[in-house]
Short mmCIF file of C-alpha atoms and ligand atoms in Angstrom, two decimals:
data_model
loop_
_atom_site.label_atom_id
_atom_site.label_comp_id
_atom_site.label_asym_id
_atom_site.label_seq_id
_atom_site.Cartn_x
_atom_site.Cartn_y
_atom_site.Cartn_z
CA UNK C 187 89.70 117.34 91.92
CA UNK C 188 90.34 114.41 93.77
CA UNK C 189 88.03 111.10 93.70
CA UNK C 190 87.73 110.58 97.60
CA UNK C 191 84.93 107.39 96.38
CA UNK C 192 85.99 104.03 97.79
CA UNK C 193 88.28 102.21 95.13
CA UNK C 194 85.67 99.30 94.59
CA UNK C 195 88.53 97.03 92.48
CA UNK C 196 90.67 97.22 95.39
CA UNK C 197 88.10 95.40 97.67
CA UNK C 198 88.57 91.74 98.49
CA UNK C 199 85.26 89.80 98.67
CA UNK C 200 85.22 90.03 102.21
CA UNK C 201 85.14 93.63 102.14
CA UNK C 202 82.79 94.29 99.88
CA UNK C 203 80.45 91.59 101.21
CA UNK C 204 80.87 94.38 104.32
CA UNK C 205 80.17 97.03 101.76
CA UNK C 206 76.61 95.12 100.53
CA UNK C 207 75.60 94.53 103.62
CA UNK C 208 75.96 98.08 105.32
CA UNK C 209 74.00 99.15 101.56
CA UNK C 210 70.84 96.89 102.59
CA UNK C 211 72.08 94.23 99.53
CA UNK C 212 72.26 90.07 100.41
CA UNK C 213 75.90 89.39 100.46
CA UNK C 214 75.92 87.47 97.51
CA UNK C 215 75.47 90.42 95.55
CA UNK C 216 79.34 90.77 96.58
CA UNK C 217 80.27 87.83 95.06
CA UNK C 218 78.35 88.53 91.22
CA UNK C 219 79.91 91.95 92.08
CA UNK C 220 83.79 90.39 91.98
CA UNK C 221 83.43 88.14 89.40
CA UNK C 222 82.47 90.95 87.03
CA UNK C 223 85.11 92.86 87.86
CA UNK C 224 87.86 89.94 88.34
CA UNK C 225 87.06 87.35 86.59
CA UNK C 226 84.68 88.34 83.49
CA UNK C 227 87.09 91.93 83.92
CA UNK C 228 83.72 93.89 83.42
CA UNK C 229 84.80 97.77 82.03
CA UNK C 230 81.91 99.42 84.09
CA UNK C 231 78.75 98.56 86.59
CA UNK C 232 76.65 98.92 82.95
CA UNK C 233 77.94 95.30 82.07
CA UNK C 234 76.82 93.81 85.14
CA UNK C 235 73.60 92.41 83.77
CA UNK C 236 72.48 90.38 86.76
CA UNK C 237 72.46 93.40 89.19
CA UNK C 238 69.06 95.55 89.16
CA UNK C 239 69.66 98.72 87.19
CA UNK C 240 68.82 100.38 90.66
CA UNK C 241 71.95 98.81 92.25
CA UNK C 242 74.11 99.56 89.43
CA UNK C 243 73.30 103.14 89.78
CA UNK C 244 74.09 103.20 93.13
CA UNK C 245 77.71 101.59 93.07
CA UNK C 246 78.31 104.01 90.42
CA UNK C 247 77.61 106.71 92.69
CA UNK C 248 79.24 105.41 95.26
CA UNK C 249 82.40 103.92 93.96
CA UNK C 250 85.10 104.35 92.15
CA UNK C 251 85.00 101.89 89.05
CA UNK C 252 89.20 102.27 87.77
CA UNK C 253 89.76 101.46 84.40
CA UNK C 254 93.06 102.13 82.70
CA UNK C 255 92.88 103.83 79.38
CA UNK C 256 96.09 102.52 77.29
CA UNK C 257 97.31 106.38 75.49
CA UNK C 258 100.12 104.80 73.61
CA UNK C 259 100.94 100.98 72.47
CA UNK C 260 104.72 100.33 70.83
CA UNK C 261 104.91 96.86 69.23
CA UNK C 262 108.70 95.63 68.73
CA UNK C 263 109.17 94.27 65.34
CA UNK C 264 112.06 92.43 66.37
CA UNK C 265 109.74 89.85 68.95
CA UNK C 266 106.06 91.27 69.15
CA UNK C 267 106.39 92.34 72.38
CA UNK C 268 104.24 95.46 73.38
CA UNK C 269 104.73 98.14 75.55
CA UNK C 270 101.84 99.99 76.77
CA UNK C 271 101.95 103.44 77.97
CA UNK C 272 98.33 103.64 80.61
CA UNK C 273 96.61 106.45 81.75
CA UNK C 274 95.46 106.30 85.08
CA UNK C 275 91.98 108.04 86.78
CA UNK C 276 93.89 111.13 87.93
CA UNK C 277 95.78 111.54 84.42
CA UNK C 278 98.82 110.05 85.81
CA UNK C 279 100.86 107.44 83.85
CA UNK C 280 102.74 104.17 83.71
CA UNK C 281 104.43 101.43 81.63
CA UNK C 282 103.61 98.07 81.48
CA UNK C 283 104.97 95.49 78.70
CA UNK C 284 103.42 92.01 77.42
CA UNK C 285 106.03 89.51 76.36
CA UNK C 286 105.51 86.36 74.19
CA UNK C 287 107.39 83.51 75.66
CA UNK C 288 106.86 79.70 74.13
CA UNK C 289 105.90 78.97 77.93
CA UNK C 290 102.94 81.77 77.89
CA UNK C 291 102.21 85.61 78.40
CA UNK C 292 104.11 86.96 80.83
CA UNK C 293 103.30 91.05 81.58
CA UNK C 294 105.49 93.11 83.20
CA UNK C 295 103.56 95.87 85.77
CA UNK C 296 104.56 99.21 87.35
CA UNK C 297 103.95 99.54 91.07
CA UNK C 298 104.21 103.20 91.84
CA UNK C 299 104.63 106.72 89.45
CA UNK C 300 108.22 107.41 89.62
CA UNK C 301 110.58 105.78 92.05
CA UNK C 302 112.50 107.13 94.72
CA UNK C 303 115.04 104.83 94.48
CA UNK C 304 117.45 107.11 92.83
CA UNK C 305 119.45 103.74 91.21
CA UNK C 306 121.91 105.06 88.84
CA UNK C 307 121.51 104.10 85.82
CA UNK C 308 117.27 103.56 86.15
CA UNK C 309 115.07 106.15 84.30
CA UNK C 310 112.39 105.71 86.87
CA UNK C 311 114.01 107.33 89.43
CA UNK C 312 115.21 110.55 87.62
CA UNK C 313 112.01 112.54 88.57
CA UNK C 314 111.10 110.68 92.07
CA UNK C 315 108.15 109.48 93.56
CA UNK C 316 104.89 110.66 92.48
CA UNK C 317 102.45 108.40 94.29
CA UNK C 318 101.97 104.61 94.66
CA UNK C 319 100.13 102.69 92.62
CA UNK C 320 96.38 101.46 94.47
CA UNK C 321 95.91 97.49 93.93
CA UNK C 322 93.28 98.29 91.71
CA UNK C 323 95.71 100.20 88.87
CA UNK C 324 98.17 97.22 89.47
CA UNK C 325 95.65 94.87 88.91
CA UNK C 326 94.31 96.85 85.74
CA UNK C 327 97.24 97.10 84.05
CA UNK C 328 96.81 92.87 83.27
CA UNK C 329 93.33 93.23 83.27
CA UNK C 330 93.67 95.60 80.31
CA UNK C 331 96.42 94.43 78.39
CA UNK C 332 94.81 90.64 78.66
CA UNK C 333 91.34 92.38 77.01
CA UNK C 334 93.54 94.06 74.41
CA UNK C 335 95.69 91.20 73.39
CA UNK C 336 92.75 89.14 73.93
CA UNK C 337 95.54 86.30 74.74
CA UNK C 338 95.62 85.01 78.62
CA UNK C 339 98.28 86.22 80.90
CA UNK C 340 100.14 83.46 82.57
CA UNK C 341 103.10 85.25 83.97
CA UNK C 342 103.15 88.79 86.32
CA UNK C 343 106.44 90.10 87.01
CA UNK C 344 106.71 93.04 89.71
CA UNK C 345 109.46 95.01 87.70
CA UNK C 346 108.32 97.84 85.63
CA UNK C 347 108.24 101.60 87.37
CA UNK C 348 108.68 101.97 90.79
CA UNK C 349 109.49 99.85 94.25
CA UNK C 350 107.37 97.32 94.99
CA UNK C 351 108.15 96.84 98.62
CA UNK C 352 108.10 100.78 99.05
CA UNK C 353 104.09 100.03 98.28
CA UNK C 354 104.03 97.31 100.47
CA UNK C 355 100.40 96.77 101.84
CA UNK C 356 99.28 97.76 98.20
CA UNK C 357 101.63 95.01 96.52
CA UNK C 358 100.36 92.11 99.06
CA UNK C 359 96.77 93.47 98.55
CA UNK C 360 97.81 93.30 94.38
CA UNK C 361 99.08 89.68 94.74
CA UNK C 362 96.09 88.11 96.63
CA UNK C 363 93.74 89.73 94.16
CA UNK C 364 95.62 88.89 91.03
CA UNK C 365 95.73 84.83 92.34
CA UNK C 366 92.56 84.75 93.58
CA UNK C 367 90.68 81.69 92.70
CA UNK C 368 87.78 83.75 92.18
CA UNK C 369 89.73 85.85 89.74
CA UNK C 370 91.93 85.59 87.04
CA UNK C 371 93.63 82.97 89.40
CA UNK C 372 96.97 83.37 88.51
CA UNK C 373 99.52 80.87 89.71
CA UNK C 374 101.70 82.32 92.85
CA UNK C 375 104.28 81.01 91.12
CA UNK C 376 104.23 82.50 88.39
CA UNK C 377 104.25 85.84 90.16
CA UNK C 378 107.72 87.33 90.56
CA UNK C 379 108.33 90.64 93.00
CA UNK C 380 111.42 92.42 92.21
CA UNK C 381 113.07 94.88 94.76
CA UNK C 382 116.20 97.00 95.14
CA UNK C 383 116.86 95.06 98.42
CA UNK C 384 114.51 96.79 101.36
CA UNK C 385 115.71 94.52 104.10
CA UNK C 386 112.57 94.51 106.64
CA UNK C 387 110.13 94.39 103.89
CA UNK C 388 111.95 91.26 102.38
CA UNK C 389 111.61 89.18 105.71
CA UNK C 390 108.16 90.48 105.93
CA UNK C 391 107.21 89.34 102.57
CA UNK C 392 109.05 85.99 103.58
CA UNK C 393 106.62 86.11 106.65
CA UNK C 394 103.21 86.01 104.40
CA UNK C 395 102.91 82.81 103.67
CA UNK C 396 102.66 83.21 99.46
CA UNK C 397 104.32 80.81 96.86
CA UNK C 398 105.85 84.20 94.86
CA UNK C 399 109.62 84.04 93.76
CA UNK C 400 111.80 87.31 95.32
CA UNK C 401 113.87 88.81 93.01
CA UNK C 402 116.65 90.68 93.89
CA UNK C 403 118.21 93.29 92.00
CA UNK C 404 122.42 93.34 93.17
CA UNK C 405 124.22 94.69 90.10
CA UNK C 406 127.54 94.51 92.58
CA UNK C 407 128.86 92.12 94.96
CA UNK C 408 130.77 94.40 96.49
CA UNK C 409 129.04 97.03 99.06
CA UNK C 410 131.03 100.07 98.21
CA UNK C 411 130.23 99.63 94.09
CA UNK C 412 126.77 98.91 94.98
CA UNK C 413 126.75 101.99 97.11
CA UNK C 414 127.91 104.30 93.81
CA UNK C 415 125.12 102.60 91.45
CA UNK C 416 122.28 102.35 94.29
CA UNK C 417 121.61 104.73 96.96
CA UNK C 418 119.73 101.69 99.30
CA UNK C 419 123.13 100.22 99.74
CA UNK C 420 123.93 102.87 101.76
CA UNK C 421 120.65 101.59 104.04
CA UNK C 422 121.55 97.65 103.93
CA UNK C 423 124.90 95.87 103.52
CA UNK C 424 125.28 93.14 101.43
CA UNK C 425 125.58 91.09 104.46
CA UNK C 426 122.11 91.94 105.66
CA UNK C 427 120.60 91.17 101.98
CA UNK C 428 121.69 88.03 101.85
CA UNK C 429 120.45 87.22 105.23
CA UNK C 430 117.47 88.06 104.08
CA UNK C 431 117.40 85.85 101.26
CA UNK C 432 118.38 83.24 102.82
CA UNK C 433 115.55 83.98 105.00
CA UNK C 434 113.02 84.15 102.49
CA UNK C 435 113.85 80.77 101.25
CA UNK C 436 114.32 79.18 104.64
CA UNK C 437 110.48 80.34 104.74
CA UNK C 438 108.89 79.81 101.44
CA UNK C 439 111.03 77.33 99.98
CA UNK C 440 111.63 79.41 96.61
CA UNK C 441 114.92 80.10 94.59
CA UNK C 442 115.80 83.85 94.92
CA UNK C 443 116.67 85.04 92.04
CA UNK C 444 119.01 87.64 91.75
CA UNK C 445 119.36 90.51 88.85
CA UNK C 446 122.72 91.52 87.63
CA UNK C 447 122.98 94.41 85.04
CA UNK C 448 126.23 94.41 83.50
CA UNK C 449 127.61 97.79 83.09
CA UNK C 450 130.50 97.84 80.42
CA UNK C 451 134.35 98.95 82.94
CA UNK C 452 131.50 98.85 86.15
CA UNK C 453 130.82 95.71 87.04
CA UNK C 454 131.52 93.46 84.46
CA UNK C 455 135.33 92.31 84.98
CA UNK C 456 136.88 88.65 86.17
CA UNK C 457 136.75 89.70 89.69
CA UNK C 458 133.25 91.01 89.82
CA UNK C 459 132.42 87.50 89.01
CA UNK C 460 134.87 85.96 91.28
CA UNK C 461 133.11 88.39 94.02
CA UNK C 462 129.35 87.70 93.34
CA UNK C 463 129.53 83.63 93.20
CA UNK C 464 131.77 84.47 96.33
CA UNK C 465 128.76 86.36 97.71
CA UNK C 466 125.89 84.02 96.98
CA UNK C 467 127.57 80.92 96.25
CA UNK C 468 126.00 78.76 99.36
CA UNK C 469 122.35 80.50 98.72
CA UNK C 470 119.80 78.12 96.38
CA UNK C 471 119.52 80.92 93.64
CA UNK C 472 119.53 81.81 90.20
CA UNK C 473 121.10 84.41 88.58
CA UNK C 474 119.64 86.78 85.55
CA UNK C 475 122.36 88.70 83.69
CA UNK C 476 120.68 91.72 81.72
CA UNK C 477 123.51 94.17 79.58
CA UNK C 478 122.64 97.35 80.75
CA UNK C 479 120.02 99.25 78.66
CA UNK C 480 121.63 102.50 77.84
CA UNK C 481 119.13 105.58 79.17
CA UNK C 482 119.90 108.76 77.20
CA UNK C 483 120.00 110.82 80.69
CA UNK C 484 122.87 108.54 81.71
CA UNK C 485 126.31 107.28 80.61
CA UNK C 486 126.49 104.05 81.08
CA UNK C 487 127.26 101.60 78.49
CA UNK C 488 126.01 98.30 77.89
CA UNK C 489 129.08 95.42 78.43
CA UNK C 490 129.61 93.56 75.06
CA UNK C 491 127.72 90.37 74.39
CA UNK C 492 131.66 88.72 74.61
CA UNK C 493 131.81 90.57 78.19
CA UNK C 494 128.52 89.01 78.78
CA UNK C 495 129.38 85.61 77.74
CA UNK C 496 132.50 85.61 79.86
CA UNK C 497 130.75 86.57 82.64
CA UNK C 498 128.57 84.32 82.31
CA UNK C 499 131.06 81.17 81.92
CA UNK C 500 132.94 82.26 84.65
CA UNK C 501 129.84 81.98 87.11
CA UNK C 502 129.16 78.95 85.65
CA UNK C 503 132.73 77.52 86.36
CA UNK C 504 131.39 78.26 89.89
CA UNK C 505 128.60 76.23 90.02
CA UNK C 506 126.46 79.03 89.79
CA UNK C 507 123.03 78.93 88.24
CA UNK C 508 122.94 81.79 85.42
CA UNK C 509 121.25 83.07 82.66
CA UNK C 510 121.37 85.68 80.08
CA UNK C 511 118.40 87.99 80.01
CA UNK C 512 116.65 87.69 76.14
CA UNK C 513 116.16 91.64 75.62
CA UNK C 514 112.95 92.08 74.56
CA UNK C 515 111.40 95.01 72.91
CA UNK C 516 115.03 97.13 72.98
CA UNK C 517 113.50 98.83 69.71
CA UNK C 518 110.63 100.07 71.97
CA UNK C 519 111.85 102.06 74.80
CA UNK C 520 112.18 98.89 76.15
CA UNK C 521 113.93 100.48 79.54
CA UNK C 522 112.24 100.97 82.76
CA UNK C 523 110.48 104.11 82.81
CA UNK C 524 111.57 105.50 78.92
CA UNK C 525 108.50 105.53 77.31
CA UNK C 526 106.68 107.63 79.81
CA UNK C 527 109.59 109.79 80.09
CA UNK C 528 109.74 110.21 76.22
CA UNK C 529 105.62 111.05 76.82
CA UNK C 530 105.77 114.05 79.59
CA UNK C 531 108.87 115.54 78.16
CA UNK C 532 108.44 115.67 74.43
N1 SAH X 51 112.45 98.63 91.95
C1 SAH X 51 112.53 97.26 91.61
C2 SAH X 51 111.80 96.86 90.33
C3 SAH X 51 111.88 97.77 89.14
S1 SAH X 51 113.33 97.82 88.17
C4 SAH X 51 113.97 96.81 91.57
O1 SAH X 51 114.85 97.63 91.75
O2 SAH X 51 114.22 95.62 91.41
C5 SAH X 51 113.49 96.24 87.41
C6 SAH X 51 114.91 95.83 87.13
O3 SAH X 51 115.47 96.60 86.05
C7 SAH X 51 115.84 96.05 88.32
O4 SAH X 51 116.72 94.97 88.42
C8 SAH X 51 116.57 97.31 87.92
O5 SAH X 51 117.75 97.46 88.63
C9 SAH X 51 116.74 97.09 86.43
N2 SAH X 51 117.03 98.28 85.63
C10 SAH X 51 116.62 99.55 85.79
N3 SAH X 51 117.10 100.34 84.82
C11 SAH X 51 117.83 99.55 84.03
C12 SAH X 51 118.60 99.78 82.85
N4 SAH X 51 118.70 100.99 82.31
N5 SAH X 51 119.21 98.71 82.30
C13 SAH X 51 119.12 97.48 82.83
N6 SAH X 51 118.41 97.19 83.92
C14 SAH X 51 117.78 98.23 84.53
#
């Protein structure tokens, strides 16, 4: 059966000051009401000891309280990260992963069930879209993991299961919660959206006025390569992506960054490199080189870490801002969308 209640953890405090008010309850009631839930991260109305036991019992009848329950946990004994598989309210699931950097806790979230996508060599998109994700489960997924690590949560990065800019209202909705000085109060900063490269949805996100960095995942700098590893390209040129880059940092004043998985005979020779700091050579950017994690549906194959390194040099030789991606948790599934593949078909 589906839970038609109003999804009280998506509300901002305006809305739910609306919410007290039409229930007879002083509007401050709102604002105990959000602080439970976003910044003390409260795991039901019980907890909320300031609130008359009358009130509680009415919320609970009239809302819908989402808590993730975490159904499997994978710790990589290589770097302690963790990879979480969570179950959502209609038995749904998704991934997230908590990484330890020296610089803090950075988490990883999904944004929808499935994909639709379709990238290549992605293990999200294999079985589609199920639904979005509500900015409640988004938020819950580092709401849970920081009350099971018990450690803080410094960093979010948009990049686990699903498109983020294919759940657009949602992800905004997500992002103001998540930095909320009221809540957690993450840094915008320290937020990080990546997409697949949805043109309009960029330059909207460009248009909203947050301090988040766009990450863009090109993988080719060509548009006919691009088109064989990601369907999308077919939608937007390369051309029109980097327009709308250039746009979101005319705007916001923050370094794309761009995401280049190297794909060993793909996408990983002299001239790919010659072709990509061709591409975004004049755009203030930073590029993320990640070796291909090999997903057992598909056949592509990782470049070697001298391919890598070459690659690398060669962009540098440029004058183009690069880095190597650390792998983190490869002994865990650590590919987008494995572990809850490895989960519903087992
Ligand atoms: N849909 C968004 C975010 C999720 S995927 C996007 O496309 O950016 C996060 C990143 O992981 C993307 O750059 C994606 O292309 C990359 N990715 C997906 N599967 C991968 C794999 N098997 N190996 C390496 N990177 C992968």
């Amino acid at each position: 059966m589906k839970d038609t209640k109003a999804d009280i953890k998506s509300m901002d405090l305006e809305e739910l000051k609306k919410e007290m008010e039409e229930a007879g309850e002083k509007s401050f009631r709102a604002n105990q009401i959000y602080e439970w839930m976003h910044g003390k991260l409260a795991r039901d109305f019980d907890e909320m000891t300031n609130l008359s036991k009358n009130l509680r019992e009415r919320c609970r009848e009239a809302y819908l309280f989402t808590v993730l329950k975490a159904v499997k946990v994978q710790e990589s004994s290589l770097d302690g990260t963790k990879k979480f598989l969570f179950e959502l309210p209609d038995g749904n699931t998704v991934e997230s992963v908590w990484m330890k950097y020296k610089h803090g806790n950075s988490v990883c979230i999904s944004s929808q069930v499935g994909c639709r996508m379709g990238c290549r060599f992605c293990a999200s998109a294999i079985d589609g879209l199920v639904r979005p994700l509500a900015p409640s489960e988004m938020l819950e997924q580092v709401y849970a993991i920081t009350l099971l690590t018990g450690e803080r949560v410094s960093n979010v990065v948009v990049m686990g299961m699903g498109e983020p800019l294919d759940n657009y209202d949602n992800l905004i909705k997500f992002i103001k919660l998540l930095t909320d000085e009221n809540g957690l109060h993450i840094s915008q900063r320290n937020v990080t959206v990546s997409t697949c490269g949805l043109v309009p949805q960029m330059r909207k996100l460009a248009d909203e006025g947050l301090q988040i960095t766009l990450a863009l995942s090109l993988h080719a700098a060509d548009d006919e390569k691009r088109r064989e590893l990601m369907p999308v390209a077919r939608k937007y040129t390369l051309a029109e992506l980097m327009d709308a880059c250039a746009y979101y940092f005319d705007k916001t004043g923050r370094r794309i960054t761009f995401e280049y998985s190297l794909i060993s005979g793909e996408n990983d020779g002299e001239k790919d490199a010659r072709e990509l700091a061709r591409l975004i050579g004049r755009l203030n950017c930073h590029v993320n080189l990640i070796p291909v994690n090999p997903v057992k549906e598909r056949d592509f194959v990782s470049s070697s870490s001298e391919k890598v390194l070459a690659f690398k040099n060669k962009l540098e030789k440029y004058g183009i801002n690069v880095t190597i991606r650390r792998e983190m948790g490869r002994d865990i599934d650590g590919a987008c969308g494995q572990l809850r593949r490895r989960q519903l078909h087992q």
